[in-house]
XYZ file of C-alpha atoms in Angstrom:
121
model
C 94.846 109.349 82.273
C 95.165 106.690 84.928
C 94.685 108.082 88.716
C 94.289 105.827 91.882
C 91.136 106.896 93.673
C 91.328 106.236 97.582
C 88.362 106.819 99.863
C 87.440 105.322 103.576
C 89.820 107.910 105.926
C 88.457 109.472 108.630
C 88.601 110.201 112.626
C 88.232 107.259 114.712
C 88.447 106.490 118.351
C 91.472 103.800 119.695
C 89.692 100.516 119.418
C 87.810 101.335 116.234
C 87.778 100.254 112.531
C 87.703 102.060 109.352
C 88.011 100.582 105.624
C 89.650 101.979 102.847
C 89.303 101.513 99.239
C 91.399 102.201 96.034
C 90.737 101.578 92.478
C 91.839 102.692 89.085
C 90.103 105.367 87.115
C 90.698 105.604 83.245
C 91.394 102.815 80.841
C 93.314 100.141 81.786
C 94.529 96.461 80.753
C 95.517 94.929 83.889
C 96.499 95.587 87.438
C 99.124 93.511 88.999
C 100.571 94.442 92.962
C 98.216 96.482 94.786
C 99.074 97.826 98.415
C 99.021 100.422 100.860
C 101.641 102.598 102.592
C 101.506 104.920 105.093
C 103.416 108.033 106.124
C 103.083 109.866 109.806
C 104.604 113.267 110.283
C 108.456 113.231 110.221
C 108.551 109.846 108.956
C 109.296 107.761 105.633
C 106.330 106.466 103.766
C 106.419 102.515 105.069
C 104.821 99.388 103.971
C 101.546 98.389 105.412
C 100.374 95.691 103.425
C 100.249 94.415 99.666
C 98.857 91.858 97.680
C 99.603 89.995 94.257
C 96.683 89.677 91.600
C 96.643 85.778 92.698
C 96.007 86.859 96.327
C 99.215 86.387 98.368
C 99.329 88.878 101.027
C 102.019 90.735 103.140
C 101.919 92.713 106.182
C 103.961 94.559 108.227
C 104.562 93.465 111.525
C 102.928 96.351 113.347
C 99.320 95.381 111.353
C 99.545 91.760 111.676
C 96.731 90.372 113.026
C 94.776 93.794 112.825
C 94.469 94.584 109.369
C 92.950 92.817 106.253
C 94.187 93.633 102.785
C 91.715 92.176 99.990
C 90.905 92.988 96.611
C 88.243 92.461 93.865
C 89.802 91.744 90.543
C 86.859 92.037 88.728
C 86.748 95.629 89.835
C 90.518 96.451 90.142
C 90.157 97.327 93.278
C 91.825 96.903 96.792
C 90.705 97.128 100.495
C 92.594 97.656 103.749
C 90.098 96.548 106.752
C 91.916 97.969 109.925
C 90.181 97.067 112.970
C 91.547 97.327 116.666
C 93.236 100.723 115.530
C 95.559 102.368 117.807
C 96.750 106.100 118.108
C 100.300 105.164 116.186
C 98.254 104.229 113.106
C 97.483 107.700 112.822
C 98.608 108.259 109.357
C 98.123 109.449 105.742
C 97.683 106.184 104.036
C 98.674 105.925 100.434
C 97.383 103.404 97.744
C 99.974 101.998 95.314
C 99.219 99.870 92.427
C 101.463 98.159 89.682
C 99.385 98.980 86.613
C 99.668 97.951 82.801
C 97.676 100.254 80.702
C 98.158 98.394 77.506
C 98.473 94.695 76.641
C 102.326 94.087 76.131
C 103.133 97.124 77.627
C 105.146 96.892 81.030
C 103.329 97.317 84.547
C 103.971 100.872 85.731
C 103.960 102.278 89.473
C 100.955 104.527 90.478
C 99.958 106.002 93.556
C 96.735 107.419 95.028
C 96.587 111.283 96.264
C 96.819 109.832 100.155
C 93.832 109.671 102.508
C 93.911 110.634 106.285
C 93.370 108.087 109.294
C 93.382 109.798 112.759
C 93.034 107.634 115.805
C 92.401 109.288 119.005
C 93.165 107.852 122.380
């Protein structure tokens, strides 16, 4: 069974930084698109940033210039460096990945369990 394992959330003061990481556990063939979504109470889950296997990135307007997404293809790991955090960044952050479990199999979407990020004012 493949799972996405996240780490790095926590409580930080406004202006501070956090770094999230996520990697799949289990036997897989390849990982294509990876990314991070967030969901605040009462809101829908929304894209924060994503990155393709060749390194092309995409960011939500609210985080441009403050967050950086990166990946280590050798480790199948995606990172989200979060700087200049604001109270409105408070949410549960979910890792996302399109994973190909076996050669010639289609990619399927997987989600992490979510990690809480809380930014105090």
